[in-house]
Amino acid sequence: MKDFSKPGVMMTVPAPSGGVVSGAGVLVGAMFGVAAKTAAESDPLEIMTTGVHSLPKTSAQAWTLGAKVYWDNSAKVVTTTASGNTAIGVAAAIAANPSAYGEVRLNGSF
């Protein structure tokens, strides 16, 4: 197919303000991904936009399998609270209240 560019599983974006460490969530506009490496602010950064990742979550929330999850870019955590946050995927496993991390199946950029 001559109009196909790339799968889009990994996307190159500028590292966010303050830089980023490998494995951290990164939001660029409506595109969310997980940093593949540590990068200084504005450096080119590969982010993974699909797959299942263990990400920091709002500790006081209990997640059910398949629950919609959102990125809280201010707190840098995944949450089930939609208001003011960016949809990123679904809970890939049950997560207890309290717990620091949850398994998230990224749906790619919406």
PDB file of C-alpha atoms in Angstrom:
ATOM      1  CA  MET A   1       0.000   0.000   0.000  1.00  0.00           C
ATOM      2  CA  LYS A   2       1.735   3.147  -1.156  1.00  0.00           C
ATOM      3  CA  ASP A   3       0.096   5.523   1.361  1.00  0.00           C
ATOM      4  CA  PHE A   4       1.180   3.499   4.447  1.00  0.00           C
ATOM      5  CA  SER A   5       3.918   5.244   6.445  1.00  0.00           C
ATOM      6  CA  LYS A   6       4.504   3.135   9.608  1.00  0.00           C
ATOM      7  CA  PRO A   7       2.592   1.057  12.183  1.00  0.00           C
ATOM      8  CA  GLY A   8       2.541   3.864  14.784  1.00  0.00           C
ATOM      9  CA  VAL A   9       3.291   1.622  17.756  1.00  0.00           C
ATOM     10  CA  MET A  10       6.310   3.813  18.517  1.00  0.00           C
ATOM     11  CA  MET A  11       6.110   7.549  17.859  1.00  0.00           C
ATOM     12  CA  THR A  12       8.869  10.143  18.091  1.00  0.00           C
ATOM     13  CA  VAL A  13       7.915  13.269  20.051  1.00  0.00           C
ATOM     14  CA  PRO A  14       9.857  16.007  21.840  1.00  0.00           C
ATOM     15  CA  ALA A  15      10.451  15.146  25.512  1.00  0.00           C
ATOM     16  CA  PRO A  16       8.167  17.193  27.791  1.00  0.00           C
ATOM     17  CA  SER A  17       9.128  20.134  29.974  1.00  0.00           C
ATOM     18  CA  GLY A  18      11.602  19.000  32.633  1.00  0.00           C
ATOM     19  CA  GLY A  19      12.478  15.850  30.678  1.00  0.00           C
ATOM     20  CA  VAL A  20      11.216  12.325  31.256  1.00  0.00           C
ATOM     21  CA  VAL A  21      12.457   8.996  32.614  1.00  0.00           C
ATOM     22  CA  SER A  22      12.076   5.651  30.885  1.00  0.00           C
ATOM     23  CA  GLY A  23       8.689   4.067  31.582  1.00  0.00           C
ATOM     24  CA  ALA A  24       6.905   7.318  32.436  1.00  0.00           C
ATOM     25  CA  GLY A  25       3.664   8.430  30.815  1.00  0.00           C
ATOM     26  CA  VAL A  26       3.941  11.204  28.221  1.00  0.00           C
ATOM     27  CA  LEU A  27       1.057  13.297  26.871  1.00  0.00           C
ATOM     28  CA  VAL A  28       1.513  15.356  23.695  1.00  0.00           C
ATOM     29  CA  GLY A  29      -1.771  16.979  22.715  1.00  0.00           C
ATOM     30  CA  ALA A  30      -4.198  14.033  22.713  1.00  0.00           C
ATOM     31  CA  MET A  31      -1.423  11.467  22.026  1.00  0.00           C
ATOM     32  CA  PHE A  32      -0.390   9.390  25.039  1.00  0.00           C
ATOM     33  CA  GLY A  33       2.461   6.925  25.255  1.00  0.00           C
ATOM     34  CA  VAL A  34       5.067   5.436  27.560  1.00  0.00           C
ATOM     35  CA  ALA A  35       8.653   6.722  27.291  1.00  0.00           C
ATOM     36  CA  ALA A  36      11.020   4.121  25.862  1.00  0.00           C
ATOM     37  CA  LYS A  37      14.077   5.876  27.319  1.00  0.00           C
ATOM     38  CA  THR A  38      15.106   8.745  29.568  1.00  0.00           C
ATOM     39  CA  ALA A  39      15.338  12.044  27.693  1.00  0.00           C
ATOM     40  CA  ALA A  40      16.100  15.674  28.467  1.00  0.00           C
ATOM     41  CA  GLU A  41      13.519  18.359  27.739  1.00  0.00           C
ATOM     42  CA  SER A  42      12.872  18.815  23.989  1.00  0.00           C
ATOM     43  CA  ASP A  43      15.134  15.894  22.972  1.00  0.00           C
ATOM     44  CA  PRO A  44      13.610  13.400  20.522  1.00  0.00           C
ATOM     45  CA  LEU A  45      11.815  10.702  22.494  1.00  0.00           C
ATOM     46  CA  GLU A  46      10.252   7.424  21.392  1.00  0.00           C
ATOM     47  CA  ILE A  47       6.942   6.665  23.105  1.00  0.00           C
ATOM     48  CA  MET A  48       4.989   3.405  22.867  1.00  0.00           C
ATOM     49  CA  THR A  49       1.317   4.097  22.152  1.00  0.00           C
ATOM     50  CA  THR A  50      -0.072   0.552  22.466  1.00  0.00           C
ATOM     51  CA  GLY A  51       0.397  -2.553  24.591  1.00  0.00           C
ATOM     52  CA  VAL A  52      -0.061  -3.289  28.289  1.00  0.00           C
ATOM     53  CA  HIS A  53       1.968  -1.231  30.766  1.00  0.00           C
ATOM     54  CA  SER A  54       2.213  -1.047  34.557  1.00  0.00           C
ATOM     55  CA  LEU A  55       1.631   2.642  35.292  1.00  0.00           C
ATOM     56  CA  PRO A  56       1.233   4.741  38.436  1.00  0.00           C
ATOM     57  CA  LYS A  57      -2.423   5.120  39.394  1.00  0.00           C
ATOM     58  CA  THR A  58      -4.564   7.084  41.795  1.00  0.00           C
ATOM     59  CA  SER A  59      -3.937   4.940  44.870  1.00  0.00           C
ATOM     60  CA  ALA A  60      -7.395   5.381  46.413  1.00  0.00           C
ATOM     61  CA  GLN A  61      -9.222   3.906  43.413  1.00  0.00           C
ATOM     62  CA  ALA A  62     -10.235   0.280  42.859  1.00  0.00           C
ATOM     63  CA  TRP A  63     -10.233  -0.738  39.192  1.00  0.00           C
ATOM     64  CA  THR A  64     -12.330  -3.422  37.565  1.00  0.00           C
ATOM     65  CA  LEU A  65     -11.071  -5.343  34.557  1.00  0.00           C
ATOM     66  CA  GLY A  66     -11.882  -3.390  31.400  1.00  0.00           C
ATOM     67  CA  ALA A  67     -12.687  -0.103  33.153  1.00  0.00           C
ATOM     68  CA  LYS A  68     -11.959   3.001  31.066  1.00  0.00           C
ATOM     69  CA  VAL A  69      -8.870   4.822  32.334  1.00  0.00           C
ATOM     70  CA  TYR A  70      -7.568   8.338  31.812  1.00  0.00           C
ATOM     71  CA  TRP A  71      -4.260  10.181  32.187  1.00  0.00           C
ATOM     72  CA  ASP A  72      -4.142  12.929  34.827  1.00  0.00           C
ATOM     73  CA  ASN A  73      -1.315  15.013  33.380  1.00  0.00           C
ATOM     74  CA  SER A  74      -1.074  17.243  36.473  1.00  0.00           C
ATOM     75  CA  ALA A  75      -0.547  14.369  38.922  1.00  0.00           C
ATOM     76  CA  LYS A  76       1.151  12.106  36.297  1.00  0.00           C
ATOM     77  CA  VAL A  77      -1.077   9.139  37.198  1.00  0.00           C
ATOM     78  CA  VAL A  78      -3.763   7.005  35.583  1.00  0.00           C
ATOM     79  CA  THR A  79      -7.271   7.454  36.969  1.00  0.00           C
ATOM     80  CA  THR A  80     -10.852   6.348  36.350  1.00  0.00           C
ATOM     81  CA  THR A  81     -11.938   9.991  36.576  1.00  0.00           C
ATOM     82  CA  ALA A  82     -12.785  11.244  33.080  1.00  0.00           C
ATOM     83  CA  SER A  83     -13.394  14.916  33.868  1.00  0.00           C
ATOM     84  CA  GLY A  84     -10.383  17.054  32.931  1.00  0.00           C
ATOM     85  CA  ASN A  85      -8.273  14.037  31.934  1.00  0.00           C
ATOM     86  CA  THR A  86      -7.292  12.298  28.663  1.00  0.00           C
ATOM     87  CA  ALA A  87      -8.658   8.843  27.700  1.00  0.00           C
ATOM     88  CA  ILE A  88      -5.756   6.410  27.244  1.00  0.00           C
ATOM     89  CA  GLY A  89      -7.218   2.883  27.405  1.00  0.00           C
ATOM     90  CA  VAL A  90      -8.651   0.303  29.783  1.00  0.00           C
ATOM     91  CA  ALA A  91      -7.635  -1.488  32.959  1.00  0.00           C
ATOM     92  CA  ALA A  92      -5.956  -4.740  31.903  1.00  0.00           C
ATOM     93  CA  ALA A  93      -6.281  -6.231  35.404  1.00  0.00           C
ATOM     94  CA  ILE A  94      -8.112  -5.626  38.659  1.00  0.00           C
ATOM     95  CA  ALA A  95      -6.341  -3.045  40.855  1.00  0.00           C
ATOM     96  CA  ALA A  96      -7.026  -2.750  44.570  1.00  0.00           C
ATOM     97  CA  ASN A  97      -7.687   0.323  46.681  1.00  0.00           C
ATOM     98  CA  PRO A  98      -5.055   1.232  47.777  1.00  0.00           C
ATOM     99  CA  SER A  99      -2.409   0.363  45.204  1.00  0.00           C
ATOM    100  CA  ALA A 100       0.287   2.449  43.551  1.00  0.00           C
ATOM    101  CA  TYR A 101       0.276   0.835  40.077  1.00  0.00           C
ATOM    102  CA  GLY A 102      -2.244  -0.597  37.660  1.00  0.00           C
ATOM    103  CA  GLU A 103      -2.018  -2.591  34.447  1.00  0.00           C
ATOM    104  CA  VAL A 104      -3.204  -0.467  31.527  1.00  0.00           C
ATOM    105  CA  ARG A 105      -3.922  -1.591  27.982  1.00  0.00           C
ATOM    106  CA  LEU A 106      -3.232   1.488  25.851  1.00  0.00           C
ATOM    107  CA  ASN A 107      -5.634   2.028  22.968  1.00  0.00           C
ATOM    108  CA  GLY A 108      -3.254   4.181  20.957  1.00  0.00           C
ATOM    109  CA  SER A 109      -4.025   7.839  20.422  1.00  0.00           C
ATOM    110  CA  PHE A 110      -7.691   8.706  20.214  1.00  0.00           C
TER     111      PHE A 110
END
